Amino acid sequence: MGNITFTMIKPEAVEAGNSGAILNKIEAAGFRIVAMKKVHLSEERAGSFYEVHKERPFYGELVEYMCGGPIIAAILEKENAVLDFRTLIGATNPSEAAEGTIRAEFAESLAKNAVHGSDSDENASIEADFHFSTSERF
Ligand code: CMP
């Protein structure tokens, strides 16, 4: 058993019908799906998830966008999950994302960047707990 990371397929990627292709890449890269759900976040829940960015100028835009349509949330397991997943998705800004990465292929812009990935083991655990109870993990 490896460690975990947390991801969300963001509204524009879900809306565009790219969820399946993105999940395919995630599984092909060796991640095991521990938990997964499609959910439409309320403004309050989206604001709370991104609370760490509250002081950033893009916070309002980020929250509005993330509650603008359903997302797919998932917990992923793999050795070195956090770092390997960040490599798989590429840079936050898709114009800087390496070729072959999920964001290079599917992201529209810095704000609409297709997927979220945890930035540390500690945040992976906090973010997984935010979306999933123990009985929803397999
Ligand atoms: P994510 O990995 O989900 O973590 C925070 C998100 O904020 C990030 O992906 C981007 O979607 C978004 N973000 C970061 N910087 C900016 C920015 N300058 N303008 C708009 N959105 C941003």
Short mmCIF file of N, CA, C and O and ligand atoms in Angstrom, two decimals:
data_model
loop_
_atom_site.label_atom_id
_atom_site.label_comp_id
_atom_site.label_asym_id
_atom_site.label_seq_id
_atom_site.Cartn_x
_atom_site.Cartn_y
_atom_site.Cartn_z
N MET A 1 0.84 -1.20 0.00
CA MET A 1 0.00 0.00 0.00
C MET A 1 0.88 1.26 0.00
O MET A 1 1.81 1.36 0.79
N GLY A 2 0.57 2.18 -0.92
CA GLY A 2 1.34 3.41 -0.98
C GLY A 2 0.70 4.49 -0.15
O GLY A 2 -0.15 4.21 0.69
N ASN A 3 1.07 5.73 -0.40
CA ASN A 3 0.37 6.81 0.29
C ASN A 3 -0.64 7.46 -0.65
O ASN A 3 -0.79 7.03 -1.79
N ILE A 4 -1.35 8.45 -0.16
CA ILE A 4 -2.49 8.98 -0.94
C ILE A 4 -2.29 10.42 -1.39
O ILE A 4 -1.52 11.18 -0.81
N THR A 5 -3.00 10.75 -2.44
CA THR A 5 -3.19 12.14 -2.82
C THR A 5 -4.67 12.34 -3.10
O THR A 5 -5.44 11.36 -3.17
N PHE A 6 -5.07 13.59 -3.22
CA PHE A 6 -6.47 13.90 -3.49
C PHE A 6 -6.56 14.70 -4.78
O PHE A 6 -5.73 15.57 -5.05
N THR A 7 -7.56 14.38 -5.61
CA THR A 7 -7.75 15.13 -6.85
C THR A 7 -9.20 15.53 -7.07
O THR A 7 -10.11 14.88 -6.53
N MET A 8 -9.39 16.58 -7.82
CA MET A 8 -10.73 16.91 -8.34
C MET A 8 -10.58 17.13 -9.84
O MET A 8 -9.64 17.83 -10.27
N ILE A 9 -11.46 16.53 -10.61
CA ILE A 9 -11.60 16.89 -12.02
C ILE A 9 -12.55 18.08 -12.01
O ILE A 9 -13.67 17.99 -11.50
N LYS A 10 -12.08 19.20 -12.52
CA LYS A 10 -12.79 20.47 -12.33
C LYS A 10 -13.95 20.64 -13.32
O LYS A 10 -14.02 19.93 -14.33
N PRO A 11 -14.85 21.60 -13.02
CA PRO A 11 -16.10 21.71 -13.79
C PRO A 11 -15.95 21.74 -15.31
O PRO A 11 -16.72 21.09 -16.02
N GLU A 12 -14.96 22.48 -15.82
CA GLU A 12 -14.90 22.61 -17.29
C GLU A 12 -14.49 21.30 -17.94
O GLU A 12 -14.94 20.98 -19.05
N ALA A 13 -13.68 20.50 -17.25
CA ALA A 13 -13.23 19.22 -17.80
C ALA A 13 -14.36 18.19 -17.73
O ALA A 13 -14.52 17.38 -18.64
N VAL A 14 -15.15 18.25 -16.66
CA VAL A 14 -16.32 17.36 -16.55
C VAL A 14 -17.32 17.72 -17.65
O VAL A 14 -17.81 16.86 -18.38
N GLU A 15 -17.60 19.01 -17.76
CA GLU A 15 -18.57 19.52 -18.75
C GLU A 15 -18.15 19.15 -20.19
O GLU A 15 -18.98 18.81 -21.03
N ALA A 16 -16.85 19.19 -20.44
CA ALA A 16 -16.33 18.89 -21.79
C ALA A 16 -16.32 17.40 -22.10
O ALA A 16 -15.98 17.00 -23.21
N GLY A 17 -16.67 16.57 -21.11
CA GLY A 17 -16.68 15.12 -21.33
C GLY A 17 -15.30 14.50 -21.28
O GLY A 17 -15.06 13.46 -21.89
N ASN A 18 -14.39 15.14 -20.53
CA ASN A 18 -13.01 14.62 -20.46
C ASN A 18 -12.73 13.78 -19.21
O ASN A 18 -11.59 13.33 -19.02
N SER A 19 -13.75 13.54 -18.38
CA SER A 19 -13.51 12.79 -17.14
C SER A 19 -12.92 11.41 -17.41
O SER A 19 -11.98 10.98 -16.76
N GLY A 20 -13.52 10.70 -18.36
CA GLY A 20 -13.08 9.33 -18.64
C GLY A 20 -11.64 9.29 -19.11
O GLY A 20 -10.83 8.48 -18.64
N ALA A 21 -11.29 10.19 -20.03
CA ALA A 21 -9.92 10.22 -20.56
C ALA A 21 -8.92 10.57 -19.45
O ALA A 21 -7.81 10.01 -19.39
N ILE A 22 -9.31 11.49 -18.56
CA ILE A 22 -8.42 11.88 -17.47
C ILE A 22 -8.24 10.71 -16.49
O ILE A 22 -7.13 10.39 -16.08
N LEU A 23 -9.35 10.06 -16.14
CA LEU A 23 -9.26 8.91 -15.22
C LEU A 23 -8.43 7.77 -15.82
O LEU A 23 -7.69 7.09 -15.12
N ASN A 24 -8.56 7.60 -17.12
CA ASN A 24 -7.76 6.61 -17.83
C ASN A 24 -6.26 6.87 -17.64
O ASN A 24 -5.48 5.96 -17.33
N LYS A 25 -5.87 8.11 -17.83
CA LYS A 25 -4.46 8.48 -17.68
C LYS A 25 -3.99 8.25 -16.23
O LYS A 25 -2.88 7.82 -15.99
N ILE A 26 -4.88 8.56 -15.29
CA ILE A 26 -4.54 8.41 -13.87
C ILE A 26 -4.30 6.94 -13.54
O ILE A 26 -3.30 6.57 -12.92
N GLU A 27 -5.21 6.08 -13.99
CA GLU A 27 -5.04 4.63 -13.72
C GLU A 27 -3.85 4.06 -14.49
O GLU A 27 -3.09 3.25 -13.96
N ALA A 28 -3.66 4.51 -15.73
CA ALA A 28 -2.54 4.01 -16.54
C ALA A 28 -1.20 4.39 -15.91
O ALA A 28 -0.20 3.70 -16.11
N ALA A 29 -1.19 5.48 -15.13
CA ALA A 29 0.04 5.91 -14.47
C ALA A 29 0.27 5.17 -13.15
O ALA A 29 1.23 5.45 -12.42
N GLY A 30 -0.63 4.24 -12.81
CA GLY A 30 -0.39 3.39 -11.65
C GLY A 30 -1.09 3.81 -10.37
O GLY A 30 -0.82 3.26 -9.30
N PHE A 31 -1.99 4.78 -10.47
CA PHE A 31 -2.74 5.19 -9.27
C PHE A 31 -3.96 4.29 -9.10
O PHE A 31 -4.63 3.95 -10.08
N ARG A 32 -4.23 3.93 -7.85
CA ARG A 32 -5.42 3.14 -7.53
C ARG A 32 -6.49 4.08 -6.97
O ARG A 32 -6.19 4.92 -6.12
N ILE A 33 -7.73 3.96 -7.48
CA ILE A 33 -8.81 4.81 -6.99
C ILE A 33 -9.35 4.22 -5.70
O ILE A 33 -9.92 3.13 -5.69
N VAL A 34 -9.14 4.94 -4.62
CA VAL A 34 -9.57 4.51 -3.27
C VAL A 34 -11.01 4.94 -3.01
O VAL A 34 -11.78 4.23 -2.37
N ALA A 35 -11.37 6.11 -3.53
CA ALA A 35 -12.71 6.68 -3.34
C ALA A 35 -12.97 7.63 -4.50
O ALA A 35 -12.04 8.24 -5.02
N MET A 36 -14.25 7.75 -4.89
CA MET A 36 -14.57 8.68 -5.99
C MET A 36 -16.05 9.07 -5.94
O MET A 36 -16.90 8.24 -5.64
N LYS A 37 -16.35 10.33 -6.22
CA LYS A 37 -17.75 10.77 -6.32
C LYS A 37 -17.87 12.00 -7.22
O LYS A 37 -16.93 12.78 -7.34
N LYS A 38 -19.06 12.11 -7.85
CA LYS A 38 -19.38 13.32 -8.60
C LYS A 38 -20.26 14.18 -7.71
O LYS A 38 -21.25 13.68 -7.15
N VAL A 39 -19.88 15.44 -7.55
CA VAL A 39 -20.60 16.30 -6.61
C VAL A 39 -20.61 17.74 -7.11
O VAL A 39 -19.65 18.19 -7.75
N HIS A 40 -21.72 18.43 -6.87
CA HIS A 40 -21.80 19.86 -7.20
C HIS A 40 -21.60 20.63 -5.90
O HIS A 40 -22.47 20.63 -5.04
N LEU A 41 -20.43 21.24 -5.74
CA LEU A 41 -20.11 21.93 -4.49
C LEU A 41 -20.95 23.20 -4.35
O LEU A 41 -21.17 23.91 -5.33
N SER A 42 -21.41 23.47 -3.14
CA SER A 42 -22.05 24.77 -2.86
C SER A 42 -20.94 25.82 -2.80
O SER A 42 -19.75 25.49 -2.66
N GLU A 43 -21.33 27.08 -2.87
CA GLU A 43 -20.35 28.17 -2.76
C GLU A 43 -19.61 28.09 -1.42
O GLU A 43 -18.40 28.28 -1.35
N GLU A 44 -20.35 27.74 -0.39
CA GLU A 44 -19.77 27.64 0.95
C GLU A 44 -18.72 26.52 1.01
O GLU A 44 -17.63 26.70 1.56
N ARG A 45 -19.05 25.37 0.44
CA ARG A 45 -18.12 24.21 0.47
C ARG A 45 -16.87 24.50 -0.38
O ARG A 45 -15.76 24.18 0.03
N ALA A 46 -17.07 25.12 -1.56
CA ALA A 46 -15.92 25.45 -2.41
C ALA A 46 -15.03 26.47 -1.71
O ALA A 46 -13.80 26.36 -1.72
N GLY A 47 -15.65 27.46 -1.07
CA GLY A 47 -14.90 28.48 -0.34
C GLY A 47 -14.11 27.89 0.80
O GLY A 47 -12.96 28.25 1.06
N SER A 48 -14.71 26.94 1.46
CA SER A 48 -14.07 26.29 2.59
C SER A 48 -12.90 25.41 2.12
O SER A 48 -11.83 25.39 2.72
N PHE A 49 -13.10 24.69 1.02
CA PHE A 49 -12.02 23.83 0.49
C PHE A 49 -10.79 24.67 0.16
O PHE A 49 -9.66 24.28 0.43
N TYR A 50 -11.01 25.84 -0.46
CA TYR A 50 -9.88 26.68 -0.90
C TYR A 50 -9.55 27.80 0.09
O TYR A 50 -8.94 28.80 -0.28
N GLU A 51 -9.96 27.61 1.34
CA GLU A 51 -9.75 28.61 2.41
C GLU A 51 -8.29 29.11 2.47
O GLU A 51 -8.05 30.29 2.74
N VAL A 52 -7.33 28.21 2.21
CA VAL A 52 -5.90 28.61 2.28
C VAL A 52 -5.58 29.72 1.29
O VAL A 52 -4.59 30.43 1.46
N HIS A 53 -6.41 29.88 0.25
CA HIS A 53 -6.15 30.90 -0.77
C HIS A 53 -7.00 32.16 -0.54
O HIS A 53 -7.07 33.02 -1.41
N LYS A 54 -7.63 32.24 0.64
CA LYS A 54 -8.60 33.31 0.91
C LYS A 54 -8.07 34.73 0.64
O LYS A 54 -8.81 35.59 0.17
N GLU A 55 -6.80 34.94 0.93
CA GLU A 55 -6.23 36.29 0.77
C GLU A 55 -5.75 36.56 -0.66
O GLU A 55 -5.34 37.67 -0.97
N ARG A 56 -5.75 35.54 -1.51
CA ARG A 56 -5.25 35.71 -2.88
C ARG A 56 -6.27 36.46 -3.73
O ARG A 56 -7.49 36.29 -3.56
N PRO A 57 -5.78 37.27 -4.68
CA PRO A 57 -6.71 38.05 -5.52
C PRO A 57 -7.66 37.19 -6.36
O PRO A 57 -8.74 37.62 -6.73
N PHE A 58 -7.26 35.95 -6.63
CA PHE A 58 -8.09 35.10 -7.49
C PHE A 58 -9.08 34.24 -6.71
O PHE A 58 -9.82 33.44 -7.30
N TYR A 59 -9.14 34.41 -5.38
CA TYR A 59 -9.98 33.55 -4.55
C TYR A 59 -11.47 33.57 -4.97
O TYR A 59 -12.09 32.52 -5.13
N GLY A 60 -12.01 34.77 -5.18
CA GLY A 60 -13.43 34.89 -5.54
C GLY A 60 -13.73 34.18 -6.85
O GLY A 60 -14.70 33.41 -6.97
N GLU A 61 -12.87 34.40 -7.83
CA GLU A 61 -13.02 33.77 -9.16
C GLU A 61 -12.92 32.25 -9.04
O GLU A 61 -13.69 31.50 -9.65
N LEU A 62 -11.97 31.81 -8.22
CA LEU A 62 -11.73 30.37 -8.04
C LEU A 62 -12.97 29.68 -7.43
O LEU A 62 -13.43 28.65 -7.91
N VAL A 63 -13.52 30.29 -6.39
CA VAL A 63 -14.68 29.72 -5.71
C VAL A 63 -15.89 29.70 -6.64
O VAL A 63 -16.59 28.69 -6.75
N GLU A 64 -16.11 30.81 -7.35
CA GLU A 64 -17.26 30.91 -8.26
C GLU A 64 -17.18 29.82 -9.34
O GLU A 64 -18.16 29.15 -9.66
N TYR A 65 -15.98 29.65 -9.85
CA TYR A 65 -15.76 28.65 -10.90
C TYR A 65 -15.96 27.22 -10.37
O TYR A 65 -16.63 26.39 -11.00
N MET A 66 -15.42 26.94 -9.18
CA MET A 66 -15.48 25.58 -8.65
C MET A 66 -16.88 25.15 -8.22
O MET A 66 -17.15 23.96 -8.07
N CYS A 67 -17.78 26.13 -7.99
CA CYS A 67 -19.15 25.74 -7.66
C CYS A 67 -20.08 25.96 -8.86
O CYS A 67 -21.29 25.85 -8.74
N GLY A 68 -19.48 26.22 -10.03
CA GLY A 68 -20.26 26.49 -11.24
C GLY A 68 -20.82 25.26 -11.93
O GLY A 68 -21.63 25.36 -12.85
N GLY A 69 -20.36 24.09 -11.53
CA GLY A 69 -20.83 22.84 -12.13
C GLY A 69 -20.26 21.68 -11.34
O GLY A 69 -19.38 21.89 -10.50
N PRO A 70 -20.74 20.46 -11.62
CA PRO A 70 -20.24 19.31 -10.84
C PRO A 70 -18.75 19.03 -11.09
O PRO A 70 -18.24 19.30 -12.18
N ILE A 71 -18.13 18.49 -10.07
CA ILE A 71 -16.74 18.06 -10.16
C ILE A 71 -16.71 16.55 -9.84
O ILE A 71 -17.68 16.00 -9.33
N ILE A 72 -15.57 15.92 -10.15
CA ILE A 72 -15.36 14.54 -9.70
C ILE A 72 -14.21 14.58 -8.71
O ILE A 72 -13.10 15.03 -9.05
N ALA A 73 -14.49 14.16 -7.48
CA ALA A 73 -13.48 14.15 -6.43
C ALA A 73 -13.00 12.72 -6.24
O ALA A 73 -13.80 11.77 -6.33
N ALA A 74 -11.70 12.53 -6.00
CA ALA A 74 -11.19 11.17 -5.80
C ALA A 74 -9.97 11.16 -4.90
O ALA A 74 -9.19 12.12 -4.87
N ILE A 75 -9.83 10.06 -4.17
CA ILE A 75 -8.61 9.78 -3.42
C ILE A 75 -7.84 8.74 -4.23
O ILE A 75 -8.42 7.74 -4.68
N LEU A 76 -6.55 8.99 -4.41
CA LEU A 76 -5.71 8.11 -5.23
C LEU A 76 -4.56 7.58 -4.39
O LEU A 76 -3.97 8.32 -3.60
N GLU A 77 -4.23 6.31 -4.62
CA GLU A 77 -3.15 5.69 -3.85
C GLU A 77 -2.03 5.20 -4.77
O GLU A 77 -2.30 4.62 -5.82
N LYS A 78 -0.84 5.45 -4.32
CA LYS A 78 0.35 5.00 -5.08
C LYS A 78 1.56 5.33 -4.20
O LYS A 78 1.49 6.23 -3.37
N GLU A 79 2.65 4.63 -4.38
CA GLU A 79 3.88 5.06 -3.71
C GLU A 79 4.22 6.46 -4.21
O GLU A 79 4.09 6.73 -5.40
N ASN A 80 4.63 7.33 -3.32
CA ASN A 80 5.03 8.69 -3.72
C ASN A 80 3.89 9.44 -4.43
O ASN A 80 4.11 10.19 -5.39
N ALA A 81 2.66 9.22 -3.92
CA ALA A 81 1.45 9.69 -4.63
C ALA A 81 1.44 11.20 -4.90
O ALA A 81 1.13 11.62 -6.02
N VAL A 82 1.76 12.01 -3.91
CA VAL A 82 1.61 13.46 -4.08
C VAL A 82 2.53 13.97 -5.20
O VAL A 82 2.08 14.65 -6.13
N LEU A 83 3.80 13.62 -5.11
CA LEU A 83 4.75 14.13 -6.11
C LEU A 83 4.52 13.52 -7.49
O LEU A 83 4.56 14.23 -8.50
N ASP A 84 4.25 12.22 -7.52
CA ASP A 84 4.03 11.57 -8.82
C ASP A 84 2.77 12.12 -9.50
O ASP A 84 2.73 12.27 -10.72
N PHE A 85 1.75 12.45 -8.69
CA PHE A 85 0.54 12.99 -9.30
C PHE A 85 0.77 14.40 -9.83
O PHE A 85 0.28 14.76 -10.90
N ARG A 86 1.56 15.18 -9.11
CA ARG A 86 1.86 16.54 -9.59
C ARG A 86 2.66 16.48 -10.89
O ARG A 86 2.49 17.32 -11.77
N THR A 87 3.52 15.48 -11.00
CA THR A 87 4.25 15.30 -12.27
C THR A 87 3.28 14.92 -13.39
O THR A 87 3.36 15.45 -14.50
N LEU A 88 2.34 14.03 -13.08
CA LEU A 88 1.37 13.57 -14.09
C LEU A 88 0.47 14.71 -14.58
O LEU A 88 0.14 14.78 -15.78
N ILE A 89 0.09 15.62 -13.67
CA ILE A 89 -0.85 16.68 -14.10
C ILE A 89 -0.13 17.88 -14.72
O ILE A 89 -0.71 18.58 -15.52
N GLY A 90 1.13 18.11 -14.36
CA GLY A 90 1.87 19.23 -14.94
C GLY A 90 1.66 20.53 -14.17
O GLY A 90 0.89 20.59 -13.22
N ALA A 91 2.32 21.58 -14.63
CA ALA A 91 2.31 22.88 -13.93
C ALA A 91 0.90 23.45 -13.83
O ALA A 91 0.06 23.21 -14.69
N THR A 92 0.68 24.24 -12.75
CA THR A 92 -0.63 24.87 -12.50
C THR A 92 -1.11 25.65 -13.72
O THR A 92 -2.28 25.60 -14.09
N ASN A 93 -0.18 26.39 -14.33
CA ASN A 93 -0.51 27.14 -15.54
C ASN A 93 -0.29 26.25 -16.76
O ASN A 93 0.84 25.85 -17.03
N PRO A 94 -1.35 25.90 -17.48
CA PRO A 94 -1.20 24.94 -18.59
C PRO A 94 -0.20 25.39 -19.66
O PRO A 94 0.37 24.55 -20.34
N SER A 95 0.04 26.69 -19.77
CA SER A 95 1.02 27.14 -20.78
C SER A 95 2.44 26.73 -20.37
O SER A 95 3.35 26.74 -21.18
N GLU A 96 2.61 26.37 -19.09
CA GLU A 96 3.93 25.92 -18.61
C GLU A 96 3.94 24.40 -18.37
O GLU A 96 4.96 23.86 -17.93
N ALA A 97 2.83 23.72 -18.62
CA ALA A 97 2.74 22.28 -18.33
C ALA A 97 3.47 21.48 -19.41
O ALA A 97 3.32 21.76 -20.61
N ALA A 98 4.26 20.50 -18.98
CA ALA A 98 5.04 19.69 -19.91
C ALA A 98 4.14 18.88 -20.84
O ALA A 98 3.02 18.50 -20.46
N GLU A 99 4.64 18.63 -22.02
CA GLU A 99 3.91 17.85 -23.02
C GLU A 99 3.54 16.48 -22.44
O GLU A 99 4.35 15.86 -21.73
N GLY A 100 2.34 16.02 -22.72
CA GLY A 100 1.91 14.70 -22.24
C GLY A 100 1.24 14.74 -20.88
O GLY A 100 0.65 13.76 -20.45
N THR A 101 1.34 15.88 -20.18
CA THR A 101 0.69 15.97 -18.87
C THR A 101 -0.82 16.23 -19.05
O THR A 101 -1.26 16.68 -20.12
N ILE A 102 -1.57 15.95 -18.00
CA ILE A 102 -3.03 16.11 -18.07
C ILE A 102 -3.41 17.56 -18.33
O ILE A 102 -4.28 17.85 -19.15
N ARG A 103 -2.73 18.49 -17.67
CA ARG A 103 -3.08 19.90 -17.89
C ARG A 103 -2.68 20.36 -19.29
O ARG A 103 -3.41 21.15 -19.91
N ALA A 104 -1.56 19.89 -19.80
CA ALA A 104 -1.17 20.27 -21.17
C ALA A 104 -2.25 19.83 -22.15
O ALA A 104 -2.57 20.53 -23.10
N GLU A 105 -2.85 18.67 -21.90
CA GLU A 105 -3.83 18.13 -22.83
C GLU A 105 -5.23 18.68 -22.63
O GLU A 105 -5.94 18.96 -23.59
N PHE A 106 -5.62 18.88 -21.36
CA PHE A 106 -7.03 19.16 -21.10
C PHE A 106 -7.35 20.54 -20.50
O PHE A 106 -8.51 20.94 -20.50
N ALA A 107 -6.36 21.25 -19.95
CA ALA A 107 -6.68 22.51 -19.27
C ALA A 107 -6.93 23.62 -20.28
O ALA A 107 -6.33 23.66 -21.35
N GLU A 108 -7.83 24.54 -19.90
CA GLU A 108 -8.15 25.69 -20.76
C GLU A 108 -7.31 26.90 -20.42
O GLU A 108 -6.97 27.70 -21.28
N SER A 109 -7.02 27.09 -19.13
CA SER A 109 -6.34 28.31 -18.68
C SER A 109 -5.83 28.08 -17.25
O SER A 109 -6.10 27.04 -16.65
N LEU A 110 -5.14 29.09 -16.71
CA LEU A 110 -4.65 29.00 -15.33
C LEU A 110 -5.80 28.77 -14.35
O LEU A 110 -5.70 27.97 -13.42
N ALA A 111 -6.90 29.46 -14.54
CA ALA A 111 -8.05 29.30 -13.64
C ALA A 111 -8.79 27.99 -13.93
O ALA A 111 -9.13 27.25 -13.01
N LYS A 112 -8.99 27.70 -15.20
CA LYS A 112 -9.71 26.47 -15.60
C LYS A 112 -8.67 25.43 -16.00
O LYS A 112 -8.48 25.14 -17.19
N ASN A 113 -8.00 24.88 -14.98
CA ASN A 113 -6.84 24.03 -15.29
C ASN A 113 -7.12 22.53 -15.13
O ASN A 113 -6.22 21.76 -14.83
N ALA A 114 -8.36 22.14 -15.34
CA ALA A 114 -8.79 20.74 -15.51
C ALA A 114 -8.77 19.86 -14.26
O ALA A 114 -9.71 19.11 -14.03
N VAL A 115 -7.68 19.93 -13.49
CA VAL A 115 -7.57 19.06 -12.32
C VAL A 115 -6.89 19.77 -11.15
O VAL A 115 -6.06 20.66 -11.34
N HIS A 116 -7.24 19.31 -9.96
CA HIS A 116 -6.53 19.73 -8.74
C HIS A 116 -5.70 18.56 -8.26
O HIS A 116 -6.10 17.40 -8.42
N GLY A 117 -4.56 18.84 -7.68
CA GLY A 117 -3.77 17.81 -7.01
C GLY A 117 -3.21 18.35 -5.71
O GLY A 117 -2.74 19.50 -5.66
N SER A 118 -3.23 17.55 -4.66
CA SER A 118 -2.71 18.00 -3.35
C SER A 118 -1.24 18.37 -3.47
O SER A 118 -0.50 17.78 -4.25
N ASP A 119 -0.81 19.34 -2.63
CA ASP A 119 0.58 19.78 -2.70
C ASP A 119 1.47 19.19 -1.61
O ASP A 119 2.68 19.48 -1.58
N SER A 120 0.90 18.40 -0.69
CA SER A 120 1.71 17.77 0.37
C SER A 120 0.92 16.60 0.94
O SER A 120 -0.30 16.52 0.77
N ASP A 121 1.62 15.70 1.65
CA ASP A 121 0.93 14.58 2.31
C ASP A 121 -0.08 15.09 3.32
O ASP A 121 -1.19 14.55 3.44
N GLU A 122 0.29 16.14 4.05
CA GLU A 122 -0.60 16.70 5.07
C GLU A 122 -1.89 17.22 4.42
O GLU A 122 -2.99 16.93 4.88
N ASN A 123 -1.75 17.99 3.35
CA ASN A 123 -2.95 18.52 2.67
C ASN A 123 -3.74 17.42 1.98
O ASN A 123 -4.98 17.50 1.90
N ALA A 124 -3.07 16.38 1.49
CA ALA A 124 -3.80 15.26 0.88
C ALA A 124 -4.75 14.66 1.90
O ALA A 124 -5.92 14.36 1.59
N SER A 125 -4.28 14.48 3.10
CA SER A 125 -5.09 13.90 4.15
C SER A 125 -6.26 14.82 4.53
O SER A 125 -7.41 14.38 4.66
N ILE A 126 -5.98 16.11 4.65
CA ILE A 126 -7.03 17.09 4.99
C ILE A 126 -8.09 17.14 3.88
O ILE A 126 -9.29 17.11 4.14
N GLU A 127 -7.63 17.17 2.63
CA GLU A 127 -8.55 17.29 1.49
C GLU A 127 -9.38 16.01 1.31
O GLU A 127 -10.57 16.06 0.98
N ALA A 128 -8.74 14.85 1.52
CA ALA A 128 -9.48 13.58 1.43
C ALA A 128 -10.56 13.54 2.50
O ALA A 128 -11.71 13.15 2.22
N ASP A 129 -10.22 13.95 3.71
CA ASP A 129 -11.20 13.96 4.81
C ASP A 129 -12.34 14.94 4.55
O ASP A 129 -13.46 14.75 5.02
N PHE A 130 -12.04 16.02 3.83
CA PHE A 130 -13.06 17.04 3.51
C PHE A 130 -14.18 16.42 2.67
O PHE A 130 -15.34 16.77 2.81
N HIS A 131 -13.83 15.49 1.78
CA HIS A 131 -14.81 14.95 0.83
C HIS A 131 -15.32 13.55 1.14
O HIS A 131 -16.37 13.16 0.66
N PHE A 132 -14.53 12.76 1.90
CA PHE A 132 -14.89 11.34 2.04
C PHE A 132 -14.83 10.87 3.49
O PHE A 132 -13.86 11.15 4.20
N SER A 133 -15.87 10.11 3.88
CA SER A 133 -15.83 9.43 5.17
C SER A 133 -15.05 8.13 5.02
O SER A 133 -14.77 7.68 3.90
N THR A 134 -14.74 7.50 6.13
CA THR A 134 -13.98 6.23 6.11
C THR A 134 -14.75 5.16 5.34
O THR A 134 -14.16 4.37 4.61
N SER A 135 -16.08 5.14 5.50
CA SER A 135 -16.88 4.08 4.86
C SER A 135 -17.00 4.26 3.35
O SER A 135 -17.53 3.38 2.66
N GLU A 136 -16.53 5.38 2.82
CA GLU A 136 -16.57 5.60 1.37
C GLU A 136 -15.24 5.25 0.70
O GLU A 136 -15.05 5.51 -0.48
N ARG A 137 -14.30 4.71 1.48
CA ARG A 137 -12.95 4.39 0.94
C ARG A 137 -12.77 2.89 0.86
O ARG A 137 -13.13 2.16 1.78
N PHE A 138 -12.18 2.43 -0.25
CA PHE A 138 -12.07 0.98 -0.47
C PHE A 138 -10.67 0.61 -0.93
O PHE A 138 -10.04 1.35 -1.62
P1 CMP B 1 -5.35 24.13 -7.80
O1 CMP B 1 -4.25 23.14 -7.92
O2 CMP B 1 -6.74 23.61 -7.70
O3 CMP B 1 -5.09 25.08 -6.55
C1 CMP B 1 -5.53 26.42 -6.48
C2 CMP B 1 -6.11 26.89 -7.77
O4 CMP B 1 -6.21 28.28 -7.92
C3 CMP B 1 -5.21 26.47 -8.92
O5 CMP B 1 -5.29 25.08 -9.10
C4 CMP B 1 -5.74 27.33 -10.06
O6 CMP B 1 -6.86 26.76 -10.69
C5 CMP B 1 -6.17 28.56 -9.31
N1 CMP B 1 -5.24 29.65 -9.54
C6 CMP B 1 -3.96 29.73 -9.16
N2 CMP B 1 -3.42 30.91 -9.54
C7 CMP B 1 -4.41 31.58 -10.15
C8 CMP B 1 -4.50 32.86 -10.76
N3 CMP B 1 -3.44 33.69 -10.79
N4 CMP B 1 -5.68 33.23 -11.30
C9 CMP B 1 -6.76 32.41 -11.24
N5 CMP B 1 -6.73 31.17 -10.66
C10 CMP B 1 -5.57 30.78 -10.15
#
